Amino acid sequence: MAELTVRDAAAKVMVALDKPDADAALRLASRLQGAGCWMKVGMELFYAAGPTVVRELKARGFRVFLDVKMHDIPNTVRGGARSIGRLGVDMFNVHAAGGLAMMSAAMEGVREAVEAGAAERAPAVIAVTQLTSTSQAVLNGEIGIPGGVEEAVVRYARLAREAGLQGVVASPHEVGAVKDACGNAFLTVTPGIRPKGADIGDQSRIMTPAEAVRAGTDYLVIGRPISAAQDPASAFDTILKEMTEG
Ligand code: C5P
């Protein structure tokens, strides 16, 4: 594998801004201004601060992944995707469990926003396969999907590709299998990243940043190891070091 520069490593990191309001989120973003990473806006922040905080992050030069995990009937998802298309984010996601028609509707919504001139370019649309907090026992015993986690993830990844999506959210453990099934250009966005010695929290299928890079992931979603650190900028730098030295 070609050596990863610090700049390339930074562009692969999506920092989860899991904060209760815009002030807290923008304070964390300020600590990482100029670092070259993405910002991931999830439901905690988006439900509280809405499109305004997304526009502010874009104005500050960050690429933004809007992690809203849409899962609804196709018509509703089409409308939601159209609204997100107008917002000018770089990436957003839907649940693959919504099925082929729902994922295709998301692509149509985005296309409609671009065709209406409301968006300069379409955001990448990716699908959540199985949450990284989902263990084998939960998959089989609670959600009711038989078989292995990897098998379930790959099946959803193929479906997402068939619907025209650009990639999936999965655990770093499944990157190889997803790339084998869907091709190397199909994006993998992987939460469940824990630097050496970090608290696992509620995550289940985890890897260190260096292991995730070696596994071939395109984007590493990292939340609490950065956002809960005393010094988020230095936690970010340590992660970059792990990624480039790994
Ligand atoms: O704090 P932590 O690093 O565990 O944060 C991971 C982030 O990735 C959270 O914002 C979570 O919502 C998100 N995520 C996830 N698993 C998925 C999809 C998104 O953990 N499958």
Coordinates of C-alpha atoms and ligand atoms in Angstrom, one line a residue:
M1 CA 0.0 0.0 0.0
A2 CA 1.3 3.5 -0.9
E3 CA 2.3 5.5 2.1
L4 CA -0.4 7.7 3.6
T5 CA 0.6 11.4 4.1
V6 CA -0.7 13.3 7.1
R7 CA -2.9 15.4 4.8
D8 CA -4.4 12.4 3.1
A9 CA -5.0 10.8 6.6
A10 CA -6.8 13.9 7.8
A11 CA -9.1 13.9 4.8
K12 CA -10.1 10.4 5.7
V13 CA -11.3 11.3 9.2
M14 CA -14.9 12.3 9.9
V15 CA -15.3 13.7 13.3
A16 CA -18.7 13.0 14.8
L17 CA -20.0 16.2 16.3
D18 CA -22.3 14.4 18.7
K19 CA -23.2 17.6 20.7
P20 CA -26.5 18.9 22.1
D21 CA -26.4 22.3 20.5
A22 CA -24.7 24.5 17.9
D23 CA -22.5 26.3 20.4
A24 CA -20.9 23.1 21.7
A25 CA -20.5 21.7 18.2
L26 CA -18.9 24.8 16.8
R27 CA -16.6 25.0 19.8
L28 CA -15.3 21.6 18.9
A29 CA -15.2 22.5 15.2
S30 CA -13.1 25.5 16.1
R31 CA -10.5 23.3 17.8
L32 CA -10.1 21.4 14.5
Q33 CA -10.3 24.4 12.1
G34 CA -7.8 23.9 9.3
A35 CA -7.1 20.2 10.3
G36 CA -8.5 19.0 6.9
C37 CA -11.0 16.6 8.4
W38 CA -14.7 16.1 7.7
M39 CA -17.5 16.9 10.2
K40 CA -20.2 14.4 10.7
V41 CA -23.5 15.9 11.9
G42 CA -25.7 13.3 13.4
M43 CA -29.2 13.2 14.9
E44 CA -28.3 14.7 18.3
L45 CA -27.0 17.9 16.7
F46 CA -29.3 18.1 13.6
Y47 CA -32.5 17.7 15.6
A48 CA -31.4 20.5 17.9
A49 CA -29.6 22.9 15.6
G50 CA -30.9 22.0 12.1
P51 CA -29.7 23.3 8.7
T52 CA -28.2 26.5 10.3
V53 CA -25.3 24.6 11.9
V54 CA -24.6 22.7 8.7
R55 CA -24.4 25.9 6.7
E56 CA -22.0 27.3 9.3
L57 CA -19.7 24.3 9.1
K58 CA -19.8 24.6 5.3
A59 CA -19.0 28.3 5.5
R60 CA -16.0 27.4 7.7
G61 CA -14.7 25.2 4.9
F62 CA -15.5 21.7 6.3
R63 CA -16.8 18.9 4.3
V64 CA -20.0 17.7 5.9
F65 CA -21.4 14.2 6.2
L66 CA -25.1 14.5 7.3
D67 CA -25.7 11.2 9.2
V68 CA -29.5 11.2 9.3
K69 CA -29.9 7.5 8.5
M70 CA -33.2 8.0 6.6
H71 CA -35.6 5.0 6.8
D72 CA -39.1 5.6 5.6
I73 CA -41.4 5.0 2.6
P74 CA -39.8 5.9 -0.8
N75 CA -41.9 9.0 -1.4
T76 CA -40.9 10.5 2.0
V77 CA -37.3 9.6 1.5
R78 CA -37.3 11.2 -2.0
G79 CA -38.6 14.5 -0.4
G80 CA -36.1 14.3 2.4
A81 CA -33.2 13.7 0.0
R82 CA -34.4 16.6 -2.1
S83 CA -34.2 18.9 1.0
I84 CA -30.8 17.6 1.9
G85 CA -29.6 18.1 -1.7
R86 CA -30.5 21.8 -1.4
L87 CA -28.6 22.1 1.8
G88 CA -25.3 21.5 0.1
V89 CA -23.8 18.8 2.2
D90 CA -21.1 16.5 0.8
M91 CA -22.6 13.1 1.9
F92 CA -25.7 11.8 3.7
N93 CA -27.1 8.3 4.4
V94 CA -30.1 6.1 4.4
H95 CA -30.7 2.7 5.9
A96 CA -30.2 -0.2 3.4
A97 CA -32.9 -2.0 5.4
G98 CA -35.4 0.3 3.7
G99 CA -34.9 -1.7 0.5
L100 CA -34.1 -1.0 -3.2
A101 CA -37.1 1.3 -4.0
M102 CA -36.4 3.5 -0.9
M103 CA -32.7 3.8 -1.8
S104 CA -33.5 4.6 -5.4
A105 CA -35.9 7.2 -4.2
A106 CA -33.1 8.9 -2.3
M107 CA -31.0 9.1 -5.5
E108 CA -34.0 10.6 -7.3
G109 CA -34.5 13.2 -4.6
V110 CA -30.9 14.3 -4.9
R111 CA -31.1 14.4 -8.7
E112 CA -34.2 16.5 -8.5
A113 CA -32.4 19.0 -6.2
V114 CA -29.5 19.3 -8.7
E115 CA -31.8 19.5 -11.8
A116 CA -33.8 22.3 -10.1
G117 CA -30.6 24.2 -9.7
A118 CA -30.9 24.1 -6.0
A119 CA -27.6 22.3 -5.5
E120 CA -24.3 22.8 -7.3
R121 CA -23.5 19.1 -7.1
A122 CA -25.2 16.0 -5.7
P123 CA -24.0 14.8 -2.3
A124 CA -22.7 11.2 -2.1
V125 CA -25.5 8.9 -0.8
I126 CA -24.4 5.9 1.2
A127 CA -26.3 3.2 3.1
V128 CA -26.1 2.0 6.6
T129 CA -25.7 -1.7 6.5
Q130 CA -25.6 -2.9 10.2
L131 CA -24.9 -0.5 13.0
T132 CA -21.4 -1.0 14.5
S133 CA -23.0 -1.5 17.9
T134 CA -24.9 -4.6 16.5
S135 CA -23.3 -7.8 17.6
Q136 CA -23.9 -11.3 16.1
A137 CA -26.2 -12.1 19.0
V138 CA -28.3 -8.9 18.5
L139 CA -28.5 -9.5 14.7
N140 CA -29.8 -13.0 15.0
G141 CA -31.7 -12.9 18.3
E142 CA -33.2 -9.4 18.3
I143 CA -33.3 -8.0 14.7
G144 CA -34.1 -11.5 13.4
I145 CA -31.6 -11.7 10.5
P146 CA -30.0 -15.1 10.3
G147 CA -26.4 -15.8 9.4
G148 CA -23.2 -13.9 10.0
V149 CA -22.8 -10.1 10.4
E150 CA -20.5 -10.0 7.4
E151 CA -23.0 -11.9 5.2
A152 CA -25.8 -9.4 6.2
V153 CA -23.6 -6.4 5.5
V154 CA -22.5 -7.7 2.1
R155 CA -26.0 -8.4 1.0
Y156 CA -27.1 -4.8 1.9
A157 CA -24.0 -3.4 0.2
R158 CA -24.9 -5.2 -3.0
L159 CA -28.4 -3.8 -2.8
A160 CA -27.1 -0.3 -2.2
R161 CA -24.9 -0.6 -5.2
E162 CA -27.8 -1.8 -7.3
A163 CA -29.8 1.3 -6.3
G164 CA -26.9 3.5 -7.5
L165 CA -25.6 4.6 -4.1
Q166 CA -21.9 5.4 -3.8
G167 CA -21.0 3.3 -0.7
V168 CA -22.0 2.0 2.7
V169 CA -21.4 2.6 6.4
A170 CA -20.1 -0.6 7.9
S171 CA -17.6 -1.7 10.5
P172 CA -13.9 -1.8 9.5
H173 CA -14.0 -5.6 9.8
E174 CA -16.3 -5.7 6.8
V175 CA -14.4 -3.4 4.4
G176 CA -12.6 -6.2 2.6
A177 CA -15.7 -8.2 2.0
V178 CA -17.6 -5.1 0.8
K179 CA -14.8 -4.1 -1.6
D180 CA -14.7 -7.7 -2.9
A181 CA -18.4 -7.7 -3.6
C182 CA -18.9 -4.2 -4.9
G183 CA -15.5 -3.1 -6.2
N184 CA -12.8 -0.9 -4.8
A185 CA -14.4 2.4 -5.9
F186 CA -17.5 1.6 -3.7
L187 CA -17.0 3.8 -0.6
T188 CA -16.7 2.4 2.9
V189 CA -17.3 4.7 5.8
T190 CA -16.4 3.0 9.1
P191 CA -17.4 4.0 12.6
G192 CA -16.3 1.7 15.5
I193 CA -12.8 3.2 15.5
R194 CA -11.0 3.1 18.8
P195 CA -7.3 4.3 19.2
K196 CA -5.1 2.0 21.3
G197 CA -6.2 2.0 24.9
A198 CA -9.4 4.0 24.3
D199 CA -12.8 3.3 26.0
I200 CA -14.9 1.0 23.8
G201 CA -18.2 2.5 25.0
D202 CA -21.3 1.0 23.2
Q203 CA -19.4 0.0 20.1
S204 CA -19.1 -3.7 19.3
R205 CA -17.2 -4.3 16.0
I206 CA -14.2 -2.1 16.5
M207 CA -10.6 -1.5 15.1
T208 CA -7.8 0.9 15.8
P209 CA -7.2 3.7 13.3
A210 CA -4.1 2.0 11.9
E211 CA -5.9 -1.3 11.5
A212 CA -8.8 0.4 9.7
V213 CA -6.4 2.1 7.3
R214 CA -4.7 -1.3 6.6
A215 CA -8.2 -2.8 6.1
G216 CA -8.6 -0.3 3.2
T217 CA -11.4 1.9 4.6
D218 CA -12.1 5.1 2.8
Y219 CA -13.4 7.2 5.7
L220 CA -12.9 6.7 9.5
V221 CA -15.8 8.0 11.6
I222 CA -14.4 9.0 15.0
G223 CA -16.5 10.5 17.8
R224 CA -15.8 10.2 21.5
P225 CA -12.1 9.5 21.2
I226 CA -11.8 13.1 19.9
S227 CA -14.9 14.9 21.1
A228 CA -14.6 13.7 24.7
A229 CA -10.8 14.3 24.9
Q230 CA -9.4 17.1 27.1
D231 CA -7.6 18.4 24.0
P232 CA -9.4 17.3 20.9
A233 CA -6.7 18.7 18.5
S234 CA -4.0 16.7 20.2
A235 CA -6.2 13.6 20.2
F236 CA -6.8 14.1 16.5
D237 CA -3.0 14.5 15.9
T238 CA -2.3 11.3 17.8
I239 CA -4.9 9.5 15.6
L240 CA -3.2 10.8 12.4
K241 CA 0.1 9.6 13.7
E242 CA -1.4 6.1 14.3
M243 CA -2.8 6.2 10.8
T244 CA 0.3 7.2 9.0
E245 CA 2.7 5.1 11.0
G246 CA 0.5 2.0 11.0
Ligands
C5P1 O1 -18.2 8.1 19.6 P1 -18.0 7.1 18.5 O2 -16.6 7.1 17.9 O3 -18.5 5.7 18.9 O4 -19.0 7.7 17.4 C1 -19.4 6.9 16.3 C2 -20.3 7.7 15.4 O5 -20.7 7.0 14.3 C3 -21.6 8.1 16.1 O6 -22.0 9.4 15.7 C4 -22.6 7.1 15.6 O7 -23.9 7.6 15.5 C5 -22.1 6.8 14.2 N1 -22.4 5.5 13.6 C6 -22.1 4.3 14.2 N2 -22.4 3.1 13.5 C7 -23.0 3.2 12.3 C8 -23.4 4.4 11.8 C9 -23.0 5.6 12.4 O8 -21.5 4.3 15.2 N3 -23.3 2.0 11.7

